[in-house]
Structures are given as structure tokens and as C-alpha cells.
Short mmCIF file of N, CA and C in Angstrom, two decimals:
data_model
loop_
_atom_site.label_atom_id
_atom_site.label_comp_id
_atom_site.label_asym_id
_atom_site.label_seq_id
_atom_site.Cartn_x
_atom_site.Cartn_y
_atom_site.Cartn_z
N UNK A 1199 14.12 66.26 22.06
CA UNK A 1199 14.04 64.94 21.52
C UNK A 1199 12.87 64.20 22.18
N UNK A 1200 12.25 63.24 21.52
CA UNK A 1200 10.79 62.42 22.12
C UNK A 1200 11.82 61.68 22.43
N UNK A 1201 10.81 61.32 23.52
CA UNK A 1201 10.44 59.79 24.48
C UNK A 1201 10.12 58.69 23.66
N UNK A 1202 10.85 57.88 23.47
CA UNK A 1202 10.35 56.51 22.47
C UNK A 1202 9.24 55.69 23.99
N UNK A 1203 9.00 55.17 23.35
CA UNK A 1203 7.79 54.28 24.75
C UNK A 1203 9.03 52.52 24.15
N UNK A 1204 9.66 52.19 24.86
CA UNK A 1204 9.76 50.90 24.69
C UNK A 1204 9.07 49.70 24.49
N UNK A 1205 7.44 49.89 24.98
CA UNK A 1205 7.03 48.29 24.75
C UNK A 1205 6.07 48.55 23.39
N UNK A 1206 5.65 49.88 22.99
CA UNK A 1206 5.76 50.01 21.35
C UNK A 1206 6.71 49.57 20.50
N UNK A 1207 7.94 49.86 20.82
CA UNK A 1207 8.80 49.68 20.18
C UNK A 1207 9.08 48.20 19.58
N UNK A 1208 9.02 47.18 21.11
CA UNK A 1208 9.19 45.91 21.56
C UNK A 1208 7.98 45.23 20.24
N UNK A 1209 6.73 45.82 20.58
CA UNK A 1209 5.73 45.16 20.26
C UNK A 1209 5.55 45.05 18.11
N UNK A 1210 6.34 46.29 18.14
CA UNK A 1210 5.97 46.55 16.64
C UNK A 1210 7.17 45.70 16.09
N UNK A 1211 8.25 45.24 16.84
CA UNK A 1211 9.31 44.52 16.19
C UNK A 1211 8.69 42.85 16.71
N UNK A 1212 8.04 42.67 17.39
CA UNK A 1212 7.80 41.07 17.69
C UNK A 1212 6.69 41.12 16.26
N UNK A 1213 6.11 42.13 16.48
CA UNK A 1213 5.37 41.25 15.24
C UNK A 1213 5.96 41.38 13.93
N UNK A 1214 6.86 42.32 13.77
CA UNK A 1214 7.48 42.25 12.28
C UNK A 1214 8.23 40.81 12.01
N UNK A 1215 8.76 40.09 13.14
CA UNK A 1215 9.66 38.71 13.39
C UNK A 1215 8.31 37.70 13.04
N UNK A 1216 6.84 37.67 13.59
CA UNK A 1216 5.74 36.86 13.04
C UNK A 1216 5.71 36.95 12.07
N UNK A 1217 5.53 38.16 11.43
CA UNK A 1217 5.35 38.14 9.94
C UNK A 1217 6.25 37.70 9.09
N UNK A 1218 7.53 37.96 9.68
CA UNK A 1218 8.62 37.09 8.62
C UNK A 1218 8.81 35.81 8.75
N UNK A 1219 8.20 35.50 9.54
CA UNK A 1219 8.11 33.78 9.79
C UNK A 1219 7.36 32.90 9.01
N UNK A 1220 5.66 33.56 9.40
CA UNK A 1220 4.74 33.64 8.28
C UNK A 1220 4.74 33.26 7.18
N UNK A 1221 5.02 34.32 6.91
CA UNK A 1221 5.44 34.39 5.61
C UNK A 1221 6.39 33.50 4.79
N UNK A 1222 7.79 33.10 5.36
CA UNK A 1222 8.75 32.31 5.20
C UNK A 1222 8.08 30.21 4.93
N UNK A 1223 7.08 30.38 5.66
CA UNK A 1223 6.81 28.91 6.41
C UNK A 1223 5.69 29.06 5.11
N UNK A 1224 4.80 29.80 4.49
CA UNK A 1224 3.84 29.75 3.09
C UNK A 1224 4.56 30.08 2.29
N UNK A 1225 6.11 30.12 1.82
CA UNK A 1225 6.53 30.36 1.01
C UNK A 1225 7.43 28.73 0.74
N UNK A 1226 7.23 28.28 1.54
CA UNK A 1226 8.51 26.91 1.59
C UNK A 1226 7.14 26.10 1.24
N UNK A 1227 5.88 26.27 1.42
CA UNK A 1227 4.67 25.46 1.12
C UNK A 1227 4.69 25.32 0.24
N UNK A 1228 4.55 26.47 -0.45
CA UNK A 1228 4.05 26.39 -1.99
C UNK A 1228 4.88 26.21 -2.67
N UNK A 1229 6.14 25.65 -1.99
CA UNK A 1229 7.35 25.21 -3.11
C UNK A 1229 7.38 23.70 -3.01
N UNK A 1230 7.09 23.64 -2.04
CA UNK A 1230 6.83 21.72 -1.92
C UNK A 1230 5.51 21.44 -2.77
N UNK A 1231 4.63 22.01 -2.99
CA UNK A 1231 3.54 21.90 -3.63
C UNK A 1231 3.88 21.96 -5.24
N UNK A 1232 4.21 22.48 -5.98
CA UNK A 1232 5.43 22.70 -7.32
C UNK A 1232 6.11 21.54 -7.42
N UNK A 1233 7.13 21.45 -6.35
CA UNK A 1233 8.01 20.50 -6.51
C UNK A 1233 7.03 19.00 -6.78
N UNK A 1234 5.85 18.93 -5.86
CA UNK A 1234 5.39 18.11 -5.70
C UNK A 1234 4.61 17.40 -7.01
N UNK A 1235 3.90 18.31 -7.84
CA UNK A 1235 3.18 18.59 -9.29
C UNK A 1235 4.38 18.03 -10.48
N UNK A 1236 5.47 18.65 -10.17
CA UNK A 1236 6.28 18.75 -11.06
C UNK A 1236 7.09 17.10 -11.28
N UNK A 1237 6.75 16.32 -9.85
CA UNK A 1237 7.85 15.37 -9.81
C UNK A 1237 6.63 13.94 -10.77
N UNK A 1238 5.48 14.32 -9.92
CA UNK A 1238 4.43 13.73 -10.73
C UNK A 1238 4.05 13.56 -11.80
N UNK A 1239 3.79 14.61 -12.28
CA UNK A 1239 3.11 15.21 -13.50
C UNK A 1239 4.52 14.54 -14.78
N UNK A 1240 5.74 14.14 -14.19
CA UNK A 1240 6.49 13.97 -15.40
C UNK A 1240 6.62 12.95 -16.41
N UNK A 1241 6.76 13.10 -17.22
CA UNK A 1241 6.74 11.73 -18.25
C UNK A 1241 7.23 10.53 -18.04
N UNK A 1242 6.25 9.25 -17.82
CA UNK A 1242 6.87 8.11 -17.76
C UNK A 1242 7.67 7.65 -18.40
N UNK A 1243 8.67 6.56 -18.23
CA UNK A 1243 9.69 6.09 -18.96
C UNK A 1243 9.08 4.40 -18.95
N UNK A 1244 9.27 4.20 -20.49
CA UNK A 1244 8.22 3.06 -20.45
C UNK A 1244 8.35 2.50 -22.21
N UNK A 1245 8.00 1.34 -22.08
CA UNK A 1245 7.57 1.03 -23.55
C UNK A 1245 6.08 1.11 -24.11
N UNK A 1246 5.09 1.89 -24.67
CA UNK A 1246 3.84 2.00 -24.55
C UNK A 1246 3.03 1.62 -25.52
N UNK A 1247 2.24 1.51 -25.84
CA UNK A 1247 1.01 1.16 -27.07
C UNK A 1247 1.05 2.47 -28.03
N UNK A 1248 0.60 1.84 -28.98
CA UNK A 1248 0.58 3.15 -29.74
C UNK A 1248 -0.64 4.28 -29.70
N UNK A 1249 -0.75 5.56 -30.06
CA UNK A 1249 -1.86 6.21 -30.40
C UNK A 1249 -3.60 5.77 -30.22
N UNK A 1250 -3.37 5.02 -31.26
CA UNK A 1250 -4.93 4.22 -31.53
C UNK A 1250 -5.20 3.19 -30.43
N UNK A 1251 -4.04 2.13 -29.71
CA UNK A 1251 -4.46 1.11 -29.53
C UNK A 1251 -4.75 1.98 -27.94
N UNK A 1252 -4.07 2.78 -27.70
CA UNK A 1252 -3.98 3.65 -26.11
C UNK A 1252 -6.11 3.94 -26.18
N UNK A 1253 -5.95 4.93 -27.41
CA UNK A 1253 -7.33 5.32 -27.55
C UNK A 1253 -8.46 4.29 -27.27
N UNK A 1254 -8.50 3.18 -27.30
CA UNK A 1254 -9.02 1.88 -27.68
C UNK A 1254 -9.01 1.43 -25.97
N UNK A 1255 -7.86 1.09 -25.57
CA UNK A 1255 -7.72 1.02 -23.80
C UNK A 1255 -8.72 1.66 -22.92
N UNK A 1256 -8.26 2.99 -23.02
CA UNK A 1256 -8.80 3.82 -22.46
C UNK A 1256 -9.97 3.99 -22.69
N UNK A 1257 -10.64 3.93 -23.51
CA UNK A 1257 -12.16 4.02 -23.49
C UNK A 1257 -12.83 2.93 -23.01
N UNK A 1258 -12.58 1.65 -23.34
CA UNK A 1258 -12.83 0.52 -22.69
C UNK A 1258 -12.89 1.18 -20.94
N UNK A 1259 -11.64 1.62 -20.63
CA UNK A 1259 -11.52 1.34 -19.28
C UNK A 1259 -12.50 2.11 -18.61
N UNK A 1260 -12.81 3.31 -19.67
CA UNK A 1260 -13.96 4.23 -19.36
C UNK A 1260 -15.49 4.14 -18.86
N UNK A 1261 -15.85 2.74 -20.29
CA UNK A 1261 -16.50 2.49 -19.80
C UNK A 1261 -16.78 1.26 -18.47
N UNK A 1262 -15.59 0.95 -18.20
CA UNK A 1262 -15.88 -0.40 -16.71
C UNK A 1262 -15.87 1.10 -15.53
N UNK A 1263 -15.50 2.26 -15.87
CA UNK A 1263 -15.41 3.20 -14.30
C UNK A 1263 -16.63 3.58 -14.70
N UNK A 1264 -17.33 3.82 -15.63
CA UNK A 1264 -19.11 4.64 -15.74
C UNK A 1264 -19.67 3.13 -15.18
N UNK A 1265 -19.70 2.18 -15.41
CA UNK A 1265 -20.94 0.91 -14.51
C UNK A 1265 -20.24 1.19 -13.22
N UNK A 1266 -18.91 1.39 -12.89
CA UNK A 1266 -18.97 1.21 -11.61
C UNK A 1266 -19.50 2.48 -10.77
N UNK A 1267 -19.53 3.62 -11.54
CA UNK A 1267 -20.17 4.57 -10.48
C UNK A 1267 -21.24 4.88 -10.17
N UNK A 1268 -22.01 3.81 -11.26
CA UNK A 1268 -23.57 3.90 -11.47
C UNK A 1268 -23.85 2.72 -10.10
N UNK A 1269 -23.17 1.80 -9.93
CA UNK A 1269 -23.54 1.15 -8.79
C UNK A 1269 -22.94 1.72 -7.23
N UNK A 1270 -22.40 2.82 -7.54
CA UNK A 1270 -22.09 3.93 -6.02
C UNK A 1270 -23.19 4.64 -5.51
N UNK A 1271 -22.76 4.64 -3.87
CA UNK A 1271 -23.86 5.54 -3.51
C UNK A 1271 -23.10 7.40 -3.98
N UNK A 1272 -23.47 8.05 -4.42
CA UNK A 1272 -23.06 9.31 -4.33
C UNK A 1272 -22.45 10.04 -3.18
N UNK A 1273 -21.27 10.53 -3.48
CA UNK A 1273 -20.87 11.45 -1.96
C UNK A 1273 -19.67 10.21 -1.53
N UNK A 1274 -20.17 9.15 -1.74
CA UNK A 1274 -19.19 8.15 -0.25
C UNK A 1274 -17.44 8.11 -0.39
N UNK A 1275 -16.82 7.84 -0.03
CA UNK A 1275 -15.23 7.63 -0.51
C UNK A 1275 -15.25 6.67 -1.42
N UNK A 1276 -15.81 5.96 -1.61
CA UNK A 1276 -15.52 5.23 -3.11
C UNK A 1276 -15.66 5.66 -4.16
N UNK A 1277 -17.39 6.07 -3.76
CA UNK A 1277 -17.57 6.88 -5.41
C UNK A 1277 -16.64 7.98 -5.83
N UNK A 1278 -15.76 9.03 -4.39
CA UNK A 1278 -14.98 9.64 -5.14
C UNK A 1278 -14.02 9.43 -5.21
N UNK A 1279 -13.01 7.94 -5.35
CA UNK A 1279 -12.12 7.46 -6.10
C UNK A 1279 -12.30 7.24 -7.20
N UNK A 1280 -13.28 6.74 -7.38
CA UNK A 1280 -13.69 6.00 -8.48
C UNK A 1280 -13.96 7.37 -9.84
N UNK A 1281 -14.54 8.61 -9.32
CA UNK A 1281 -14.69 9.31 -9.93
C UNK A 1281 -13.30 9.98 -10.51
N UNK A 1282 -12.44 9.97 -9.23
CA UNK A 1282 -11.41 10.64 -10.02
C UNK A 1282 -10.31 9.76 -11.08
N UNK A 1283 -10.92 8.77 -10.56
CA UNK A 1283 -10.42 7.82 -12.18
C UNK A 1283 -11.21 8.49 -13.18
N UNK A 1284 -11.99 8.22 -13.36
CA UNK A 1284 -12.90 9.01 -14.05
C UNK A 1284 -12.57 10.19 -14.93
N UNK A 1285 -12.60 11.13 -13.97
CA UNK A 1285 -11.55 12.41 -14.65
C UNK A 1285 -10.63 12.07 -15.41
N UNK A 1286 -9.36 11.58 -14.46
CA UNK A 1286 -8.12 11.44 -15.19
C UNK A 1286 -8.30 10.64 -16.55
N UNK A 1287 -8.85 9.19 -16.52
CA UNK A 1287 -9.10 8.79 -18.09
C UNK A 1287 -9.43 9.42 -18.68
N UNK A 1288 -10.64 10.69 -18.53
CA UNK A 1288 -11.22 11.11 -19.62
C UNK A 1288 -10.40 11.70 -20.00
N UNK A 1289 -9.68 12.87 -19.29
CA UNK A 1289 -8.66 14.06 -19.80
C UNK A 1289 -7.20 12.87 -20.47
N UNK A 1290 -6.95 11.67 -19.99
CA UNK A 1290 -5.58 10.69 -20.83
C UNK A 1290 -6.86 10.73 -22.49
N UNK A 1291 -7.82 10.59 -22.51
CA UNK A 1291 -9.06 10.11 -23.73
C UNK A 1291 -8.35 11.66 -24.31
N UNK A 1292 -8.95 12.59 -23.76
CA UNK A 1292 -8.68 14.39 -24.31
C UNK A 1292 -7.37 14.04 -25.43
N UNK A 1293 -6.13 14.27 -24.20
CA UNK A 1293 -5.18 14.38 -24.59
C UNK A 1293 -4.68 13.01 -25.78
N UNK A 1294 -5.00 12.54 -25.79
CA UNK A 1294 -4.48 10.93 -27.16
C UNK A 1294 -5.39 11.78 -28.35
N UNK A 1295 -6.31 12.06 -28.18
CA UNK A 1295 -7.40 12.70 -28.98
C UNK A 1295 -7.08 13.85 -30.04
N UNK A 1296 -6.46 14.88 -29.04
CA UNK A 1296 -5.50 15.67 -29.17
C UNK A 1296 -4.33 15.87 -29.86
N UNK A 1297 -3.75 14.23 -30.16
CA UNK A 1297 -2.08 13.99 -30.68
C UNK A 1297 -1.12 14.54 -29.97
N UNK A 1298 -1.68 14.21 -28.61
CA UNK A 1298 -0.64 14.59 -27.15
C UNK A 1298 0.19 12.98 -27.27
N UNK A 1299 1.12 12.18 -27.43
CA UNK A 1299 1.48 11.04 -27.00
C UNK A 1299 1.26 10.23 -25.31
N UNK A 1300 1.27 9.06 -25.97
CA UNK A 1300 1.07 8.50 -24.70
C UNK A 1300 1.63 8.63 -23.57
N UNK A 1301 3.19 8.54 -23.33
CA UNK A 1301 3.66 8.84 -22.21
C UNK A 1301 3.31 10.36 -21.71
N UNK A 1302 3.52 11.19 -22.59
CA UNK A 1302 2.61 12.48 -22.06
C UNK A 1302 1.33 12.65 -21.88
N UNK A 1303 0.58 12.09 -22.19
CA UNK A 1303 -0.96 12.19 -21.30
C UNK A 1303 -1.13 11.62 -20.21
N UNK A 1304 -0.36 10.73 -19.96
CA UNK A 1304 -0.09 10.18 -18.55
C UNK A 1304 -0.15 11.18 -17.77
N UNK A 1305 1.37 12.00 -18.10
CA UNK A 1305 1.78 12.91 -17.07
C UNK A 1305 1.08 13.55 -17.13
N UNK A 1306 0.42 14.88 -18.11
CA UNK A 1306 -0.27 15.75 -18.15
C UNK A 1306 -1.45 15.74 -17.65
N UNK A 1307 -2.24 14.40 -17.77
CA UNK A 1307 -3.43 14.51 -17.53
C UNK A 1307 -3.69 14.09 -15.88
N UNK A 1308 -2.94 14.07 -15.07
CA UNK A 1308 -2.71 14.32 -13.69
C UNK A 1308 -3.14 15.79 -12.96
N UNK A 1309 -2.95 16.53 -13.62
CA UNK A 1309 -3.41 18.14 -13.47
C UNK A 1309 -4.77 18.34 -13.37
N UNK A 1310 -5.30 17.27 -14.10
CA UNK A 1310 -7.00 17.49 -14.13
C UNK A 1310 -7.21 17.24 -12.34
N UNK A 1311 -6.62 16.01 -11.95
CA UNK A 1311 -7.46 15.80 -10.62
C UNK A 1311 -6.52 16.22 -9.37
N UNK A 1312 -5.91 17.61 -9.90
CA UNK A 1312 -4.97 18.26 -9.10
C UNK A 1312 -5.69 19.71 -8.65
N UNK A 1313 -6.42 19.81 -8.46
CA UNK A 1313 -7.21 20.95 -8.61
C UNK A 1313 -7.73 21.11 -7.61
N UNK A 1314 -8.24 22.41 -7.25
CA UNK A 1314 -9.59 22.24 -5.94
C UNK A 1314 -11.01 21.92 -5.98
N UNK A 1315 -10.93 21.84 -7.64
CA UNK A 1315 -12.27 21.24 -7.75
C UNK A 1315 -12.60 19.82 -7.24
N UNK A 1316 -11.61 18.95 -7.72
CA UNK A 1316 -11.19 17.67 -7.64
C UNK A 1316 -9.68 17.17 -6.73
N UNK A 1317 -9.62 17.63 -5.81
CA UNK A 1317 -8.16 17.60 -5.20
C UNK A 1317 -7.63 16.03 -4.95
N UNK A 1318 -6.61 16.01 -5.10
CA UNK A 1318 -6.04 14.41 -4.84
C UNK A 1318 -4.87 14.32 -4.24
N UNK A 1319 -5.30 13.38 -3.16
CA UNK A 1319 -3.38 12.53 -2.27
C UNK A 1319 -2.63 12.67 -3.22
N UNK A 1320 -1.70 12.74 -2.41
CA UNK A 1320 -0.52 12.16 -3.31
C UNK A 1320 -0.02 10.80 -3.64
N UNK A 1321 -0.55 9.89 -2.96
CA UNK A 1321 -1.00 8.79 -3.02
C UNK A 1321 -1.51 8.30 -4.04
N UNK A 1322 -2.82 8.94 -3.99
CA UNK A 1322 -4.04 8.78 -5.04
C UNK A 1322 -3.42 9.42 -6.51
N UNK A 1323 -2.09 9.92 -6.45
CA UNK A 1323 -1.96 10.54 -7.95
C UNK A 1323 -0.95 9.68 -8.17
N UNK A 1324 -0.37 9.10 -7.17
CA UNK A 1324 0.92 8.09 -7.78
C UNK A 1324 0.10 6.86 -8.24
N UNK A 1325 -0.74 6.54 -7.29
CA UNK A 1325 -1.53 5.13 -8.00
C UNK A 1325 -2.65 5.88 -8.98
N UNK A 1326 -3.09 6.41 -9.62
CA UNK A 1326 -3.49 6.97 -10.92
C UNK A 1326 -2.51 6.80 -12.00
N UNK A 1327 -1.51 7.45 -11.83
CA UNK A 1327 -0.40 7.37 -12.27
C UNK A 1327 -0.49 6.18 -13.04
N UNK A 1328 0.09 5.05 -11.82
CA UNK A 1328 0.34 3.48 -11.90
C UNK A 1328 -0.46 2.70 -12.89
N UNK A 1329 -1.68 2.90 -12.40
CA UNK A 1329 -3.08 2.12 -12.98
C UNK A 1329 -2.88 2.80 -14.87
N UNK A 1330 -2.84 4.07 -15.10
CA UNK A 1330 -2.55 4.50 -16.61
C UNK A 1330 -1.26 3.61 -17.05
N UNK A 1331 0.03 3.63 -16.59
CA UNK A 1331 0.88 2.89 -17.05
C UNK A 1331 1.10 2.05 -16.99
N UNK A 1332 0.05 0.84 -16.36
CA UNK A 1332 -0.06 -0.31 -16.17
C UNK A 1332 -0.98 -0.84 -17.66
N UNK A 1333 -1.98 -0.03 -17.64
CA UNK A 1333 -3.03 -0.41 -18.68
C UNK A 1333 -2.09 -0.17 -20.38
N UNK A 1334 -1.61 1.09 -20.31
CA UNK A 1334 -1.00 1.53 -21.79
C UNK A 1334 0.25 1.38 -22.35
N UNK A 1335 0.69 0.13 -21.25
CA UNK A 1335 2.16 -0.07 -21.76
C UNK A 1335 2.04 -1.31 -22.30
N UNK A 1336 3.14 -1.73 -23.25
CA UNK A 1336 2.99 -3.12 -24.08
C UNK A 1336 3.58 -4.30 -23.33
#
């Protein structure tokens, strides 16, 4: 019969216990991250404008965020708030465009500035959020 060496033994089980830890602790991440999308992203409850008059809002509002980014310096934290307003109206513009309804382009169009292209607080997606259902409700 072999000789087991004990601190092989020791060593190959401490790290199998890292790895399940690991592993465990990016798996509870990316469920708060889901959960997190999912709680957002959901349809407001609201009384809202209709179709056309939403379409009509929103472009207006479009254009007061294009003068304001034209007077940004590029790069700074404002301009990229300001931009990701930006986004999100355009993609709420997409989706009305589309014959997505209003309370659902709200939600949906949150995904645009959820991204790594464009990543956003959670903060910054609840007041996105806010500012859309502030503007498109009656």
C-alpha cells in the first residue's frame, strides 16, 4: 500500500474549500444583479399620456438633453449623466415608436443604460426611472 504524503492531501482539500467559496460568493452576485434588473426594469404603475402625446414629450425632452450636452465639456461627470439621459430617452423614443406602450418603455428602456457600454448606479436608474414617469404621466 502507498504512503499518502499528508500536506498534499491537506493542501489539495484547502483549496477545493476556496474554490467552493469562490465560486458560491459569484454565484450569489450575479443573482443580486438579476434581481436587481428585474426589480427596476418593471412596469410602472401610473396613470400615463397616451402614445402620441408620450412621443411628443419625449422628443421635446430630447431635444433640451442635445443643447445641454453641446454645452459639456466631454468625458466630465456631467456630461455622462446627461448622456445617459440621453440614451434612455432615445431608446423610451425607440420603443413608443415601436407600439411598445408607455408604461413599458419606461421599464424596458432601462436596459439600454444597463450595459457595459453605458453602465449605471442604481441610483442613476431609479432617478431615470423617476424623471420618465414624472414627464409621461398625466
Amino acid at each position: 500500500m502507498k504512503k499518502v504524503n499528508f500536506k498534499n492531501v491537506l493542501m489539495a482539500l484547502s483549496l477545493l474549500l476556496v474554490f467552493f467559496f469562490v465560486g458560491t460568493s459569484t454565484a450569489s452576485a450575479q443573482q443580486t444583479s438579476s434581481e436587481l434588473s428585474s426589480g427596476i426594469t418593471a412596469v410602472p404603475q401610473g396613470n400615463f399620456v397616451n402614445a402620441d402625446a408620450a412621443l411628443q414629450l419625449v422628443e421635446g425632452h430630447l431635444e433640451v438633453i442635445t443643447d445641454q450636452l453641446k454645452g459639456l465639456p466631454v468625458g466630465t461627470t456631467m456630461y455622462k449623466a446627461v448622456e445617459l439621459q440621453y440614451i434612455y430617452f432615445t431608446e423610451i423614443n425607440t420603443n413608443l415608436g415601436a407600439g411598445v406602450g408607455v408604461p413599458e418603455s419606461i421599464g424596458q428602456s432601462l436596459t439600454a443604460v444597463m450595459t457595459d457600454v453605458n453602465p449605471a448606479s442604481k441610483s442613476q436608474l431609479v432617478e431615470l426611472k423617476q424623471s420618465a414617469i414624472d414627464l409621461l404621466s398625466n
